[in-house]
Each structure stands twice: as C-alpha cells, then as structure tokens.
Coordinates of C-alpha atoms and ligand atoms in Angstrom, one line a residue:
M1 CA -0.2 0.1 -0.1
L2 CA 2.5 2.4 0.9
E3 CA 4.4 1.8 -2.6
K4 CA 1.7 2.3 -4.3
A5 CA 1.5 6.0 -2.5
Q6 CA 4.7 6.8 -2.6
R7 CA 4.7 5.6 -6.9
R8 CA 1.6 8.3 -7.0
L9 CA 3.2 10.5 -4.4
Q10 CA 5.7 12.1 -6.9
P11 CA 6.8 15.6 -5.6
S12 CA 5.9 18.5 -8.4
A13 CA 8.8 19.6 -10.4
R14 CA 8.8 23.2 -8.5
S15 CA 9.4 21.1 -5.0
A16 CA 13.0 19.9 -6.7
V17 CA 15.1 22.9 -4.8
P18 CA 18.4 22.9 -3.5
P19 CA 18.1 21.7 -0.1
F20 CA 21.2 24.1 2.2
M21 CA 24.2 22.4 2.7
V22 CA 25.2 24.5 5.8
M23 CA 22.0 22.4 7.3
D24 CA 25.4 19.3 6.7
V25 CA 27.7 20.6 8.9
M26 CA 25.2 22.3 11.4
A27 CA 24.2 18.2 11.8
A28 CA 28.0 17.4 11.8
A29 CA 28.1 20.2 14.8
A30 CA 25.3 18.4 16.4
R31 CA 27.1 15.2 16.0
L32 CA 30.1 16.6 17.4
E33 CA 29.0 18.3 20.5
A34 CA 27.3 14.1 21.1
Q35 CA 30.8 13.7 21.6
G36 CA 31.1 15.5 24.4
R37 CA 33.2 18.5 21.6
R38 CA 33.1 22.2 21.7
V39 CA 31.4 24.0 18.6
I40 CA 32.6 27.4 18.3
H41 CA 28.9 27.5 15.6
M42 CA 29.5 30.3 13.3
E43 CA 27.6 29.2 10.7
V44 CA 24.7 29.4 11.4
G45 CA 22.5 33.7 10.8
Q46 CA 21.3 34.2 13.5
P47 CA 21.4 36.3 16.8
A48 CA 23.2 34.3 19.5
V49 CA 20.7 36.8 21.8
G50 CA 17.2 35.9 22.1
A51 CA 14.3 39.6 21.1
P52 CA 14.7 42.6 24.0
A53 CA 13.1 42.1 27.4
T54 CA 10.4 45.1 25.9
A55 CA 9.2 42.0 23.2
L56 CA 9.6 38.9 26.4
A57 CA 7.4 41.5 28.5
A58 CA 4.6 42.5 26.0
A59 CA 4.4 39.1 24.7
R60 CA 3.9 37.5 28.6
A61 CA 0.8 40.2 29.5
A62 CA -0.6 39.5 26.1
L63 CA -0.9 35.7 26.5
S64 CA -2.5 36.6 30.3
A65 CA -4.8 38.7 28.5
G66 CA -6.5 36.7 27.0
P67 CA -7.9 34.5 23.7
L68 CA -5.4 36.1 20.6
G69 CA -8.0 36.0 17.6
Y70 CA -6.8 35.9 13.8
T71 CA -5.4 39.7 13.3
E72 CA -6.5 41.8 10.8
T73 CA -4.8 41.1 7.5
L74 CA -2.4 43.4 6.9
G75 CA -0.9 43.3 10.6
I76 CA -1.8 45.9 13.6
A77 CA -2.2 49.1 12.5
S78 CA -0.6 50.0 15.7
L79 CA 2.3 47.8 14.3
R80 CA 2.3 49.4 11.1
R81 CA 2.2 52.9 12.2
R82 CA 4.6 51.8 14.9
I83 CA 7.1 50.4 11.5
A84 CA 6.5 53.2 9.5
K85 CA 7.0 55.6 12.6
A86 CA 10.6 54.0 12.1
Y87 CA 11.8 55.6 9.2
G88 CA 11.2 59.0 9.9
E89 CA 13.4 57.4 13.4
W90 CA 16.1 55.7 11.2
H91 CA 16.2 57.6 7.6
G92 CA 14.4 60.9 8.5
L93 CA 11.6 59.4 5.9
D94 CA 7.7 60.1 6.3
I95 CA 5.9 56.4 5.0
D96 CA 2.5 56.0 5.1
P97 CA 1.2 53.5 7.7
A98 CA -1.8 51.9 4.8
R99 CA 1.8 51.4 2.6
I100 CA 3.1 48.7 5.3
V101 CA 1.8 44.7 5.2
V102 CA 2.8 42.5 8.1
T103 CA 4.4 39.9 7.5
T104 CA 5.5 36.2 8.3
G105 CA 9.8 36.5 8.9
S106 CA 11.3 38.5 6.1
S107 CA 10.6 35.0 4.0
G108 CA 7.0 35.9 3.5
G109 CA 7.3 39.0 2.3
F110 CA 9.5 37.6 -0.7
V111 CA 6.1 34.8 -1.3
L112 CA 3.6 38.0 -1.4
A113 CA 6.0 40.2 -3.5
F114 CA 7.1 37.5 -6.0
L115 CA 2.6 36.3 -6.1
A116 CA 1.6 40.1 -5.8
A117 CA 4.9 41.6 -9.1
F118 CA 6.2 38.6 -11.4
E119 CA 4.3 35.9 -13.9
A120 CA 5.6 32.2 -13.4
G121 CA 8.0 32.6 -16.4
D122 CA 9.1 36.2 -15.3
R123 CA 13.4 36.5 -15.4
V124 CA 14.5 38.2 -11.9
A125 CA 17.8 38.9 -11.9
V126 CA 19.8 37.6 -8.3
A127 CA 23.2 39.0 -7.7
L128 CA 26.0 35.8 -6.8
P129 CA 27.0 35.1 -4.9
G130 CA 23.2 35.9 -2.6
Y131 CA 21.3 33.9 -1.1
P132 CA 19.6 31.2 -1.7
P133 CA 16.3 31.4 -1.3
Y134 CA 16.5 34.7 -3.5
R135 CA 16.5 32.2 -6.1
H136 CA 14.9 29.1 -4.8
I137 CA 11.7 30.6 -3.7
L138 CA 11.6 32.6 -7.6
A139 CA 12.0 28.9 -9.3
A140 CA 9.4 27.0 -6.9
L141 CA 7.1 29.8 -8.5
G142 CA 7.5 30.2 -11.7
C143 CA 9.6 32.8 -12.3
Q144 CA 13.3 32.1 -13.8
P145 CA 16.2 33.4 -11.5
V146 CA 19.1 34.4 -13.4
C147 CA 22.0 35.4 -11.5
I148 CA 24.3 37.8 -12.3
E149 CA 28.2 37.6 -10.7
T150 CA 29.4 40.3 -9.0
T151 CA 33.4 41.1 -7.9
A152 CA 35.6 43.1 -5.7
Q153 CA 35.3 46.2 -8.2
T154 CA 31.8 46.5 -7.5
R155 CA 32.3 45.9 -3.9
W156 CA 30.1 42.6 -5.1
S157 CA 26.9 44.2 -6.3
I158 CA 24.8 44.1 -9.3
T159 CA 25.9 47.0 -11.1
G160 CA 23.1 49.2 -13.6
E161 CA 25.3 48.2 -16.3
A162 CA 25.5 44.7 -16.3
L163 CA 21.6 45.1 -15.4
L164 CA 21.3 46.9 -18.5
A165 CA 23.2 44.4 -20.1
L166 CA 21.5 41.4 -20.0
H167 CA 18.0 43.0 -20.7
R168 CA 18.4 44.1 -23.0
A169 CA 19.3 40.5 -23.9
Q170 CA 16.5 39.3 -22.8
P171 CA 13.9 41.6 -21.1
L172 CA 14.2 41.2 -17.2
K173 CA 10.9 41.6 -15.2
G174 CA 12.3 41.6 -11.6
L175 CA 16.1 43.0 -9.6
I176 CA 16.4 42.3 -6.0
V177 CA 19.2 43.4 -4.4
A178 CA 20.6 43.4 -0.4
S179 CA 22.9 45.6 1.5
P180 CA 24.4 45.4 3.4
A181 CA 23.5 41.6 1.8
N182 CA 24.8 37.6 3.0
P183 CA 26.9 35.8 2.9
T184 CA 29.0 38.2 1.7
G185 CA 28.5 41.6 4.0
T186 CA 29.0 43.8 2.0
M187 CA 26.9 46.6 0.7
M188 CA 26.9 49.7 -1.1
T189 CA 27.1 52.4 -2.3
A190 CA 24.3 55.0 -1.4
P191 CA 25.5 56.3 -5.2
A192 CA 26.0 52.9 -6.7
L193 CA 22.2 51.8 -4.5
A194 CA 20.6 55.1 -6.1
D195 CA 22.9 54.2 -9.7
L196 CA 21.2 51.0 -9.7
I197 CA 17.9 51.9 -9.2
R198 CA 17.7 53.7 -11.7
C199 CA 18.6 52.1 -14.8
A200 CA 16.6 49.7 -12.9
E201 CA 13.7 51.4 -13.5
D202 CA 13.8 52.8 -15.9
A203 CA 14.1 50.3 -18.7
G204 CA 11.0 48.7 -16.2
I205 CA 12.6 46.9 -13.6
V206 CA 11.2 46.0 -10.6
V207 CA 12.8 46.4 -7.5
I208 CA 12.7 44.5 -4.6
S209 CA 15.3 46.2 -1.7
D210 CA 16.4 43.0 1.3
E211 CA 17.2 45.1 4.4
I212 CA 16.6 42.4 6.4
Y213 CA 20.1 43.3 7.5
H214 CA 19.2 47.8 8.3
G215 CA 20.9 48.3 11.5
L216 CA 23.8 46.3 11.0
D217 CA 26.3 48.5 8.9
Y218 CA 29.6 48.9 10.6
A219 CA 31.5 50.7 7.5
F220 CA 28.9 53.0 6.8
A221 CA 25.7 54.1 7.1
A222 CA 22.4 51.2 5.4
E223 CA 20.5 53.1 2.5
T224 CA 17.5 52.3 1.4
A225 CA 16.0 52.3 -1.1
A226 CA 12.9 53.5 0.5
R227 CA 14.6 57.2 0.2
L228 CA 14.8 56.7 -3.5
T229 CA 12.2 55.6 -4.9
D230 CA 8.1 54.3 -4.3
D231 CA 7.5 51.7 -6.7
A232 CA 10.3 49.7 -5.4
I233 CA 8.5 46.9 -2.3
I234 CA 10.7 46.8 0.1
I235 CA 11.6 43.8 3.1
N236 CA 12.5 44.2 6.6
S237 CA 12.6 41.6 9.3
F238 CA 12.2 41.3 12.9
S239 CA 15.1 39.1 12.3
K240 CA 18.5 40.0 13.5
Y241 CA 18.3 43.5 14.2
F242 CA 15.3 42.3 17.3
C243 CA 17.4 39.3 17.6
M244 CA 13.6 37.5 16.8
T245 CA 14.2 35.1 14.7
G246 CA 12.1 32.5 16.6
W247 CA 8.7 34.8 15.5
R248 CA 9.2 34.6 12.2
I249 CA 7.6 38.1 11.6
G250 CA 8.2 41.2 9.8
W251 CA 7.0 43.3 7.3
I252 CA 7.0 45.1 3.8
V253 CA 7.3 48.6 2.6
A254 CA 4.7 48.4 -1.1
P255 CA 3.3 50.7 -3.3
P256 CA 0.4 51.9 -3.0
S257 CA -1.1 49.9 -7.2
L258 CA -0.1 46.8 -4.9
M259 CA -1.5 46.7 -1.7
R260 CA -5.0 45.2 -2.4
A261 CA -3.3 42.3 -4.9
V262 CA -0.8 42.0 -1.8
E263 CA -3.2 41.7 1.0
R264 CA -5.7 38.7 -0.9
L265 CA -2.5 37.1 -1.1
Q266 CA -1.6 37.3 3.1
G267 CA -6.1 36.6 2.6
N268 CA -5.8 33.8 1.4
L269 CA -1.9 32.4 2.3
A270 CA -1.7 32.7 5.7
I271 CA -4.8 34.7 7.0
S272 CA -2.8 37.1 9.4
V273 CA 0.4 36.7 10.9
P274 CA 1.1 35.4 14.8
T275 CA -0.7 38.2 16.6
L276 CA 1.4 37.2 19.9
S277 CA 4.8 37.8 17.3
Q278 CA 3.1 40.6 16.5
I279 CA 1.9 42.0 19.7
A280 CA 6.0 41.5 20.7
A281 CA 7.2 42.9 17.9
E282 CA 5.6 46.4 18.6
A283 CA 7.4 45.9 21.8
A284 CA 10.8 46.0 20.6
F285 CA 10.9 49.0 18.9
D286 CA 11.2 50.2 22.7
A287 CA 14.4 48.1 23.4
R288 CA 16.5 50.9 21.4
E289 CA 19.4 50.4 24.3
E290 CA 19.8 46.9 24.7
L291 CA 19.6 46.1 21.1
T292 CA 22.4 49.2 20.6
Q293 CA 24.9 47.0 23.0
V294 CA 24.2 44.0 20.6
K295 CA 25.3 45.6 18.2
H296 CA 28.3 47.2 20.2
C297 CA 28.3 43.2 20.2
Y298 CA 29.0 41.8 16.6
E299 CA 31.5 45.1 16.1
E300 CA 33.7 44.5 18.8
N301 CA 33.5 40.8 17.4
R302 CA 34.0 42.3 14.8
R303 CA 37.6 43.7 15.0
I304 CA 38.8 40.6 17.0
L305 CA 38.0 39.4 13.1
L306 CA 39.5 41.4 11.3
E307 CA 42.4 41.3 14.2
G308 CA 43.2 38.1 14.8
L309 CA 42.2 36.1 11.4
P310 CA 45.2 37.4 9.1
R311 CA 47.3 36.3 11.9
A312 CA 45.4 32.4 11.9
G313 CA 45.8 33.1 8.4
L314 CA 43.2 33.9 6.9
D315 CA 44.2 37.4 5.2
S316 CA 41.6 37.0 2.3
F317 CA 37.9 38.6 3.0
L318 CA 35.5 40.5 1.1
P319 CA 35.4 43.9 3.0
V320 CA 33.2 44.0 6.5
D321 CA 30.6 45.9 5.8
G322 CA 27.6 45.1 8.2
A323 CA 25.5 42.7 9.0
F324 CA 27.8 39.8 10.8
Y325 CA 29.1 37.7 8.5
L326 CA 32.8 38.0 7.1
Y327 CA 33.2 35.8 2.8
A328 CA 36.5 34.7 3.9
D329 CA 38.5 33.5 0.8
V330 CA 40.4 29.9 1.4
S331 CA 41.6 28.8 -2.0
R332 CA 45.0 29.0 -0.8
F333 CA 44.0 26.2 1.8
S334 CA 41.6 24.7 -0.6
T335 CA 39.3 24.4 -4.1
D336 CA 36.7 22.6 -2.2
S337 CA 34.7 24.7 0.8
F338 CA 32.7 22.0 2.0
A339 CA 35.6 20.0 2.2
F340 CA 37.8 22.6 3.7
A341 CA 34.5 23.7 5.7
T342 CA 34.0 19.6 6.7
R343 CA 37.8 19.3 8.6
M344 CA 37.6 22.9 9.8
L345 CA 34.9 21.6 12.5
E346 CA 36.3 17.6 12.5
E347 CA 40.1 19.7 13.8
A348 CA 39.4 23.0 14.3
G349 CA 35.7 22.9 16.3
V350 CA 35.2 25.2 14.4
A351 CA 31.6 25.6 12.6
A352 CA 31.4 28.0 9.4
T353 CA 29.5 28.2 6.0
P354 CA 30.9 27.0 3.4
G355 CA 30.7 29.1 -0.7
V356 CA 29.0 26.7 -2.1
D357 CA 25.5 27.6 -0.6
F358 CA 25.5 31.6 -1.8
D359 CA 27.5 31.2 -5.5
P360 CA 27.4 27.2 -7.0
V361 CA 31.0 27.5 -8.7
R362 CA 33.3 30.7 -6.9
G363 CA 31.7 30.0 -3.7
R364 CA 34.0 26.1 -4.0
H365 CA 37.0 29.3 -2.7
F366 CA 34.6 30.7 0.3
L367 CA 34.4 30.0 3.9
R368 CA 31.5 32.4 5.6
L369 CA 31.5 33.1 8.6
C370 CA 29.0 34.2 11.1
Y371 CA 30.6 37.1 14.2
A372 CA 27.0 36.5 16.4
G373 CA 27.8 35.1 19.1
S374 CA 30.3 36.0 22.2
R375 CA 33.4 37.8 21.9
E376 CA 35.1 35.2 24.0
E377 CA 34.0 32.8 21.0
M378 CA 35.9 35.3 18.6
H379 CA 38.9 35.5 20.5
E380 CA 38.9 31.7 20.7
A381 CA 37.8 30.9 16.5
V382 CA 40.2 32.9 16.2
Q383 CA 43.3 30.8 18.4
R384 CA 40.9 27.9 16.9
I385 CA 41.6 28.5 12.9
G386 CA 45.4 29.8 13.8
A387 CA 46.6 26.6 15.4
W388 CA 44.3 24.2 12.9
L389 CA 46.3 26.2 9.5
K390 CA 49.7 26.0 11.2
D391 CA 49.3 22.2 11.8
A392 CA 47.0 20.8 9.5
P393 CA 49.2 18.8 6.7
R394 CA 47.4 19.4 3.1
Ligands
LIG1 C1 19.5 38.5 2.8 C2 18.4 37.2 4.0 N1 17.0 37.6 4.2 C3 15.6 37.4 4.2 C4 16.5 36.4 5.9 C5 15.1 35.3 5.8 O1 14.9 35.8 7.0 P1 13.2 35.6 8.2 O2 12.9 35.2 7.2 O3 13.7 35.5 9.2 O4 12.8 36.7 8.3 C6 17.6 36.0 5.2 C7 17.8 35.3 7.0 O5 18.8 34.0 7.0 C8 18.4 36.7 5.3 O6 20.0 36.9 5.9

C-alpha cells in the first residue's frame, strides 16, 4: 500500500529546490557535540541572544490577557503605524502606514512580493554570491532567477550596466538587491544603490530591496530604497537587528498599487501573521538601548576577527561592511570549501558555512563566518583556526 502511494505521490518538479548545505554542517557539529566536543558555531546566521526584554514582557502580558485571535490581514494597525514611524526615526522619511504589510518573517514577504509583482516565467535578476532562497523561492513559484556574478570592482554588488546588458539580451521583469548582503556582509554605497534603482526603473524592472540587515551597518550607513523611490518593494524583518528569528515576523513597504494584491494573497495564504509575534514586535521598538548594546557586541566581534584572522592565516576576505558575516577566500588552502569546512569543524571545532551554498561555482573558494556569537567565542575561534592552519597538513 505504501509502495503504491509512493508511486502515486511524486513531488512536483517545482518543489525540487536545492537544500541548504549549512544544514549538513550543523548536523555534523551536533554529532561532535553529542560526543562531548565543544564547537564554536559560526555557521548559522542568527543573533546568539534572544528577543529584547520589552518584547518578552509584552508577549507575556498578551498571553495572560486573553485569547489571541486572528488580526487584520495586513497586520495590527498600531504595529503598522510603529513600523512606518521607524522610517522617520531611522531615515527621516515619512512613510504612510497604509503601505506597511506585516509578514511571517522576510521569508513570507518574499513569497507575497514575488506573487504580487511577477508572473510565472518572469525573469528576475539576483546577485551571485547571494542568499539562496531568492533563487529557490522564485523557481518554486515558476519564475526564472537570472544570476549576475558580482566582483570586487563593484564592491560585490550588481551595477546598472550589468543589469541593462542582461535586460537587452532578454528582458528582465525584476531585480533583487540586498545591502548589507548575505553571505558577503558587503554593502552598496548610497550612490551605487541610487544608480542601480534608476537604471532598473527606467527600464521597467521592478526592484525588490531586501533590507533585513539594516541597523547592522559598521563601515558606513546603509541606504534604504524607500528614500530613492516609491515603486520598489522593500522587505525587512524583526529577525536580525531585533534578534527575533524564531518569532517569524517581518514587514514589507509596498507601492500603493500593489497593496490590495498583497492583502488578497496574504489573506488567502495565511489569514494573518501570528498575533503574539506582532504584539512582541511592536514592543521591540522600545528596546533601543538593549539593541544598541547587541550591535556594539557585533562591532567588537568584527574588530576581533579583522585583527585576528589575518594573523591566524585567513587574510583574504570581502569588505566587512555590515550584517554579521565575513566572507573569507580560502583558495590558498582548498578549492573545495565544503571539504575545508568539514575539516575545520572536525579538526579545529569551528563550524562555518561553505560558500557553495551561496555561489555554486566560485563559492568553492569561500567560507562564510558569522560573528553574532560572544566575544570570547570570537577570540577562541581565531586561536583555534590559527593553530589548525599552522599544523594541519595540506
Ligand atoms: C539576506 C536574508 N534575507 C532574508 C532572510 C530571511 O529571514 P527571516 O525570514 O527570518 O526574516 C535571511 C535569513 O538569514 C537573510 O539572510
């Protein structure tokens, strides 16, 4: 009977998206820990600390207060107003709360944005290296991700020139930009972002700006696409700056013309976003001091790695501008970053993500290290990597 069901129930072709290789690294790290080994986790891209105290207090109060029903599909009105107000505080911008959609993390925001803006078959440009789910969600929805390889010359970001060259060869419908970016941790300067958005919009290409790492910028201030245009779809999240990954809550700032479509989609796909998370998220805006402290920790971790890793032997990385990632070139040691990461984990006890997750070809030469852990862990990671690279036979 089971065999018959298996024959009948074949997964759809569109569901055949690649898995995240970092999951293999995490599983290997868990096996080592089960054997009693201590592992320094630099593979997972999430804050080591939890949601701010104000968010937790609001959530506890809401749990005691009574039933948590559905909310309005676009999100609780006071939260939408609070998010809009934050654009005034952060960027001096006046954003209409009517343009804010609360989503289940930025991940939920991508699904809504792609469905609202693109038809099946539409070509959408993404950067390589880049966050893999952009490509995979687009593919699962029947769109066609088109990769643009970025280089050091353009601070690892897509340029207007590269975008238009591709558009002339075969028209594009969309473009995804991210600054700060994952896995590279690099950022676009404000003029570079403005130029890219102008080129895209002049050519009729819809811009989606993933601003999930906003607030975590060290080299210079991150620019928001909201300042440059009302036509881009801006996606953000409470996962990173606000340290609320598990609460699965984010938001979109959408062009007014797409609002009704997004509302219809979210209403059908999810009804509404978890109420408890919305209540906690609104209170997280009151945690400015706590979140500033967390950001200072990342800055200190970044300094420890920038000083320590070159001495340890890892001396080639992309500009460490923002987010909490350092993308290190390990080609001096290996042309197989997955094998390199596996050995580094087993022999040095430091878990990192192989670049192949983010760039199937050139990623063989890169490792992504996440520095969202503690200062002590960063010191220890530098020391362990140094000792390992010195002693390990190659
Ligand atoms: C660049 C980028 N965008 C989006 C996400 C998704 O985050 P979430 O769905 O938790 O908001 C991540 C998660 O790591 C990310 O790195």
